[in-house]
C-alpha positions as CSV (number, residue, x, y, z in Angstrom):
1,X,62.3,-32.2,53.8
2,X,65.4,-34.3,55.0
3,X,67.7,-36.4,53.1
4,X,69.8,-39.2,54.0
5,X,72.8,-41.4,52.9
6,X,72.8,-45.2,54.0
7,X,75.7,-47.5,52.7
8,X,74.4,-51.8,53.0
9,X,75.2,-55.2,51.9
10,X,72.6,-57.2,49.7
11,X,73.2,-59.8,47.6
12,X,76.5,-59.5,46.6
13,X,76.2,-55.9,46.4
14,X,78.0,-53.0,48.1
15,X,75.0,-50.6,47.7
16,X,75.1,-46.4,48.6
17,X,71.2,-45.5,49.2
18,X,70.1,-41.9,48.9
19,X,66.8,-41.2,50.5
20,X,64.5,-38.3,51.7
21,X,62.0,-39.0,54.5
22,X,58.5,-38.9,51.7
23,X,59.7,-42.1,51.3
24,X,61.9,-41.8,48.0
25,X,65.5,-43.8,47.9
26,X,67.9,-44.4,45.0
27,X,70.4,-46.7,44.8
28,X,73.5,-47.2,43.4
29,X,76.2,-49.8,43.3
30,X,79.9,-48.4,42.8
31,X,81.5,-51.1,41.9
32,X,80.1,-51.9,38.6
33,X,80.2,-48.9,36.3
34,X,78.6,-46.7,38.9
35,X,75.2,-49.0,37.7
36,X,71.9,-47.1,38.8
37,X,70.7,-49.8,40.8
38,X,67.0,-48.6,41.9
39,X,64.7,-45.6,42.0
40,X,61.8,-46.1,44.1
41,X,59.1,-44.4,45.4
42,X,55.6,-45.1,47.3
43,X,52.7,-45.3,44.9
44,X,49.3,-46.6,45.6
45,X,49.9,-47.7,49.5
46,X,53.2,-49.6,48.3
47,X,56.7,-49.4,46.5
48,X,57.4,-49.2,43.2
49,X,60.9,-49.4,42.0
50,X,61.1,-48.3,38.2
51,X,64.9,-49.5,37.5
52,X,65.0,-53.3,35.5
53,X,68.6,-54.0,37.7
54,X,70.4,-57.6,38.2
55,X,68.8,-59.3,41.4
56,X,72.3,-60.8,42.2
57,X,76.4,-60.3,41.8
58,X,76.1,-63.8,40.3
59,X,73.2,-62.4,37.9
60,X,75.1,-59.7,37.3
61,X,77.8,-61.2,36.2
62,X,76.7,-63.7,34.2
63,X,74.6,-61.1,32.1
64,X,75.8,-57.3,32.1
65,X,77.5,-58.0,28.9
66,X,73.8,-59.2,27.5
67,X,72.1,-56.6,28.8
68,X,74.7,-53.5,30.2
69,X,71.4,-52.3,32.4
70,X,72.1,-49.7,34.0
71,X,75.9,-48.9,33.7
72,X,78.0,-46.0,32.5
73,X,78.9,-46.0,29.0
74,X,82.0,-44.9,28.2
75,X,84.2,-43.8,26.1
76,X,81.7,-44.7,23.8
77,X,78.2,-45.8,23.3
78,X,76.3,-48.5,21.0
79,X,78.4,-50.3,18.4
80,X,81.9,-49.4,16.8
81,X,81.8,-51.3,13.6
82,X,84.0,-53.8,13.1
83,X,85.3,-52.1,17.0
84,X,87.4,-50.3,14.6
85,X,88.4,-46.7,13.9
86,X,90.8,-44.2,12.9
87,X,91.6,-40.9,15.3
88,X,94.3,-38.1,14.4
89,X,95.5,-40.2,11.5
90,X,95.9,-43.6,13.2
91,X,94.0,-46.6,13.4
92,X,92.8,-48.3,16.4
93,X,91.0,-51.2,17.4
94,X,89.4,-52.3,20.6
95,X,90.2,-55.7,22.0
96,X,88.0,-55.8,25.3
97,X,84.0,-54.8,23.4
98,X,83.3,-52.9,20.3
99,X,79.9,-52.6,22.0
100,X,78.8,-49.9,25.1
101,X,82.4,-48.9,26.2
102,X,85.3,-49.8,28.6
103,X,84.2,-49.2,31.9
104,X,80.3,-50.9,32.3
105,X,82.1,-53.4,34.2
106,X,84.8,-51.3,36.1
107,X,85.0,-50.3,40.3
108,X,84.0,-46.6,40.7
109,X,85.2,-45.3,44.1
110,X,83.2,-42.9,46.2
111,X,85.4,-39.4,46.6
112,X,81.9,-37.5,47.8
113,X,78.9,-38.1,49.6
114,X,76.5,-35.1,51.0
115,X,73.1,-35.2,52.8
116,X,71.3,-31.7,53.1
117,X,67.8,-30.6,53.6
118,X,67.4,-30.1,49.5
119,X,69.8,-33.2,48.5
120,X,71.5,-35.8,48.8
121,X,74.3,-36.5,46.8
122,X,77.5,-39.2,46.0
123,X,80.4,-38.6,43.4
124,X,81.8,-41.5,41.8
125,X,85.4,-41.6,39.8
126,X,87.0,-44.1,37.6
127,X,90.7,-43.4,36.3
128,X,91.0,-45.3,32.7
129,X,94.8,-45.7,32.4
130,X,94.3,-45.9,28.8
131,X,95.0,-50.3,28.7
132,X,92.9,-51.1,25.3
133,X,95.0,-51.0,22.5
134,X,92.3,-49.3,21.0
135,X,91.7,-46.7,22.8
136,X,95.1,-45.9,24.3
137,X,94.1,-42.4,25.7
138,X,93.9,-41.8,29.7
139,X,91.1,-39.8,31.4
140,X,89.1,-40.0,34.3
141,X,85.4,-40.6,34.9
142,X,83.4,-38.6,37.3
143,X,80.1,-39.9,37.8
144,X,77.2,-37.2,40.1
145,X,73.9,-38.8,41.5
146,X,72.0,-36.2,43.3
147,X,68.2,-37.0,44.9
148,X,66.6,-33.6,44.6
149,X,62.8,-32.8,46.4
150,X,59.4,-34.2,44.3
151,X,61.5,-37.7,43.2
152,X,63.8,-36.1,41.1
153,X,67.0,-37.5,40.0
154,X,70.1,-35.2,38.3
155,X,72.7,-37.4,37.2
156,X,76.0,-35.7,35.9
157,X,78.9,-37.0,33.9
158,X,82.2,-35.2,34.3
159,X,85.2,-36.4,31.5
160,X,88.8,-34.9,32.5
161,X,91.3,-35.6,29.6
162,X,94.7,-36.7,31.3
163,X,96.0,-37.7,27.8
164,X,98.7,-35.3,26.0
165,X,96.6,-34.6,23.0
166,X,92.9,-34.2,22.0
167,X,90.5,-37.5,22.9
168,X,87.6,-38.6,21.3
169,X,84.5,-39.3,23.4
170,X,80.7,-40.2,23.4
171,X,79.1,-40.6,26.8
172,X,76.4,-42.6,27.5
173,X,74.1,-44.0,29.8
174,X,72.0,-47.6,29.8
175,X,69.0,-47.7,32.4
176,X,66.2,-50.5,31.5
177,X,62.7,-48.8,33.1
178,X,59.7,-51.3,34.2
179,X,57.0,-50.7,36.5
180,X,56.0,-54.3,36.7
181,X,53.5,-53.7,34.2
182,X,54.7,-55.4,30.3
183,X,55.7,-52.8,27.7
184,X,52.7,-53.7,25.7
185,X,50.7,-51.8,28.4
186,X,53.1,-48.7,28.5
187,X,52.9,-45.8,26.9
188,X,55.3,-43.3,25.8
189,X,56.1,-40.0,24.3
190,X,59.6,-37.9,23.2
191,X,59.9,-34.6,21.1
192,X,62.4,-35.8,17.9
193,X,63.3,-34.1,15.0
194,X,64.3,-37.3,13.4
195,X,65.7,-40.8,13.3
196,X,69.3,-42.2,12.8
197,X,68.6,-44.4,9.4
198,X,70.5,-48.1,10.5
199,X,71.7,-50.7,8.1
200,X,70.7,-54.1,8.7
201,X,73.5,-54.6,11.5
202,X,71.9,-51.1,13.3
203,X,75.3,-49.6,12.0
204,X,74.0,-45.5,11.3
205,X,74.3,-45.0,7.7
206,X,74.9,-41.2,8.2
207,X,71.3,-40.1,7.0
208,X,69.1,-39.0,9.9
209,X,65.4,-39.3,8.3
210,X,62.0,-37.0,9.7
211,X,60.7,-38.6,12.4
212,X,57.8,-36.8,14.6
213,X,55.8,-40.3,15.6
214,X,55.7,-40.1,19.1
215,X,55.7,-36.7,19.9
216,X,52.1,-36.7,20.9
217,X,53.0,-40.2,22.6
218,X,51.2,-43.5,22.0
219,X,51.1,-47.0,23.0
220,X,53.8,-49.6,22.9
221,X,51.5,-52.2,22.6
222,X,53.3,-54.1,19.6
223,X,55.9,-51.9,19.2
224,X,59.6,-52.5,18.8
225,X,62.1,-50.1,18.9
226,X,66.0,-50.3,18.6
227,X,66.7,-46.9,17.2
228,X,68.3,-43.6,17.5
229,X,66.3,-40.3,17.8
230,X,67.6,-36.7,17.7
231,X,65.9,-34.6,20.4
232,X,64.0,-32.1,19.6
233,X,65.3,-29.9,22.5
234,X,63.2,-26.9,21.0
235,X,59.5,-29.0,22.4
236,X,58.9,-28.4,26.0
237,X,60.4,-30.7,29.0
238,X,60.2,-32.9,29.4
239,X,61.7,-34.6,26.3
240,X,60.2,-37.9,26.7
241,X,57.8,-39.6,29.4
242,X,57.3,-43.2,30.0
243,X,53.8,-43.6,31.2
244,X,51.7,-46.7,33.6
245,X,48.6,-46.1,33.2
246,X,47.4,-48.9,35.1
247,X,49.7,-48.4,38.5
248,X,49.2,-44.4,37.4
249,X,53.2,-44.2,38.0
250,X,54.8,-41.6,35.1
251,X,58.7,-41.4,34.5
252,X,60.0,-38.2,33.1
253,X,63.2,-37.2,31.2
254,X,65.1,-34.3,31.1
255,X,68.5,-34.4,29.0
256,X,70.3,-31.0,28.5
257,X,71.8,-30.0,25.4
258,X,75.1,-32.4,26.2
259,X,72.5,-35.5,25.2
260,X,71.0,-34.8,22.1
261,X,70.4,-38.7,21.3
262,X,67.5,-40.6,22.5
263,X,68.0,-44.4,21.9
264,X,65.1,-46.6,22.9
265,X,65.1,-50.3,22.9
266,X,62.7,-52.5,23.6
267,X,64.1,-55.9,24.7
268,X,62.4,-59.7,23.3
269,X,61.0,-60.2,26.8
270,X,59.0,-56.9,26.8
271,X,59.5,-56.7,30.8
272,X,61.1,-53.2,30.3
273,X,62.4,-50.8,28.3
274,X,65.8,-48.9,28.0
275,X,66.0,-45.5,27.7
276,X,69.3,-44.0,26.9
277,X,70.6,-40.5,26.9
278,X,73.5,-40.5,24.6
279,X,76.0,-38.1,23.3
280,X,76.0,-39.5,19.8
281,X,74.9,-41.7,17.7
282,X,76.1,-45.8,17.5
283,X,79.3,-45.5,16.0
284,X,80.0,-41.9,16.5
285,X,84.1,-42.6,16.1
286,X,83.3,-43.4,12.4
287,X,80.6,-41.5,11.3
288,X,81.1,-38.2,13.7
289,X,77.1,-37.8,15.0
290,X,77.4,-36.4,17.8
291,X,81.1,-37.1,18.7
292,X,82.7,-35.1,21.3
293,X,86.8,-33.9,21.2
294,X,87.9,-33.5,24.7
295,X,91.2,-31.3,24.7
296,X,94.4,-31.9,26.8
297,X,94.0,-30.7,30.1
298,X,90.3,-30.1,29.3
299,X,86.8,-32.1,30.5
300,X,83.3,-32.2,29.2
301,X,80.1,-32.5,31.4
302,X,76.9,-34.6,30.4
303,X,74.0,-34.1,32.5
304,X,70.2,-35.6,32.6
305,X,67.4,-36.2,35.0
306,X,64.7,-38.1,35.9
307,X,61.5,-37.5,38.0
308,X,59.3,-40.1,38.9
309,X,55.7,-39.5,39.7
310,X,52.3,-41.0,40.8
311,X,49.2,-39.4,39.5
């Protein structure tokens, strides 16, 4: 099998395309928080692209901050309550979001493309300088899509800690999935151990409760999810499966160890659903599910893939 790397202009978008010649191709745009633009892959005599992405600059623009499909989340993931928190002794508090991170709407620039016969590949970096009051701490972003053989997607996040003292971090991700068939006609499965218990602003209480509902997978028809899961990393892979049984299309999940949250929302619309791989829990500087310390000097990697199948 071959792989290729095509670089194009639509609609607004600077896009990098990784493809192999059965017909697979993943896009991603750069310039807004490395956003996972599109997976698709022939189904049924046509294409199917699974990714819910913006359909414009102009859409993007006037919604990522509704919706964050698709972007990098980081330094942290979900809500901060009250965007406040208190690190090494001192209290901070973020000006730009308290919601999905610093950098969902920020350039990434391309330091790495590859196209071999088992992969093709692009690296991505950001440099925070550290500009939010409230969270003053410098480090740089390194974001790895790789198109592997069968429709398989890795994608890597690499944190490097360029600050003089120890960082707090929780890494995220925010893809919305449809296959142009409504949620209601979905199904969907994920090993947990148990759920994050929310208060009535989805702010974890710090209780994680049982929770083994969808472990033998079931329908979404009337279901609505904005919750936290921990992964039960101990069932086989993959961890969770979004299924079509209609267009027979099946989207699979593979976090490592580095993503032991599974947050699944289903938006009002019920045109798609997000799946998230996170580090943590929402509001992970407060309540310490999950958080990660980077030391000086130091970085910490966050991996997870995705195949997508017909069957």
């Amino acid at each position: 099998m071959a792989f290729s790397i095509t670089h194009k202009e639509e609609n607004g978008f600077s896009i990098i395309a990784l493809q192999d010649d059965a017909g697979a191709e993943v896009q991603i745009i750069p310039g807004y928080g490395a956003l996972l633009h599109a997976f698709i892959i022939p189904q049924g005599g046509t294409n199917i692209n699974v990714i819910d992405s913006y359909s414009s600059a102009d859409d993007l623009n006037a919604g990522v901050t509704n919706s964050f499909k698709s972007v990098k989340l980081s330094p942290f993931a979900c809500r901060i309550k009250d965007a406040a928190y208190s690190w090494e002794g001192t209290e901070y508090s973020i000006r730009k979001s308290p919601i999905h991170g610093l950098l969902y709407d920020q350039p990434f620039s391309l330091i790495k493309e590859e196209a071999a016969d088992s992969f093709a590949e692009i690296s991505l970096e950001h440099h925070y300088a550290g500009d939010d009051p409230g969270y003053p701490f410098p480090y740089r972003c390194e974001v790895q899509y790789r198109l592997l053989a069968d429709q398989q997607l890795q994608i890597t996040t690499a944190v490097f800690n360029l600050h003089n003292a120890p960082i707090p971090m929780m890494d995220g991700w925010h893809p919305y999935f449809s296959t142009g068939t409504p949620v209601d006609r979905l199904e969907l499965q994920f090993s947990s151990t148990a759920i994050v218990e929310f208060d009535e602003k989805l702010i974890p209480t710090g209780k994680t409760l049982p929770f083994t509902e969808f472990n033998a997978g079931k329908s979404m028809d009337g279901v609505s999810l904005d919750n936290s899961f921990l992964v039960d990393f101990e069932a086989a892979q993959p961890v969770c499966t979004l299924t079509d049984p209609e267009k027979r299309v099946r989207i699979a999940f593979f976090p490592e160890k580095s993503y032991p949250v599974l947050q699944v929302y289903t938006p009002p619309h019920r045109n798609s659903i997000a799946i998230e791989n996170l580090t943590g829990a929402p509001n992970a500087f407060n309540n310490g599910i999950g958080l990660v310390t980077v030391a000086p000097g130091h970085s910490a990697i966050f991996r997870t893939g995705l195949q997508v199948t017909g069957f």
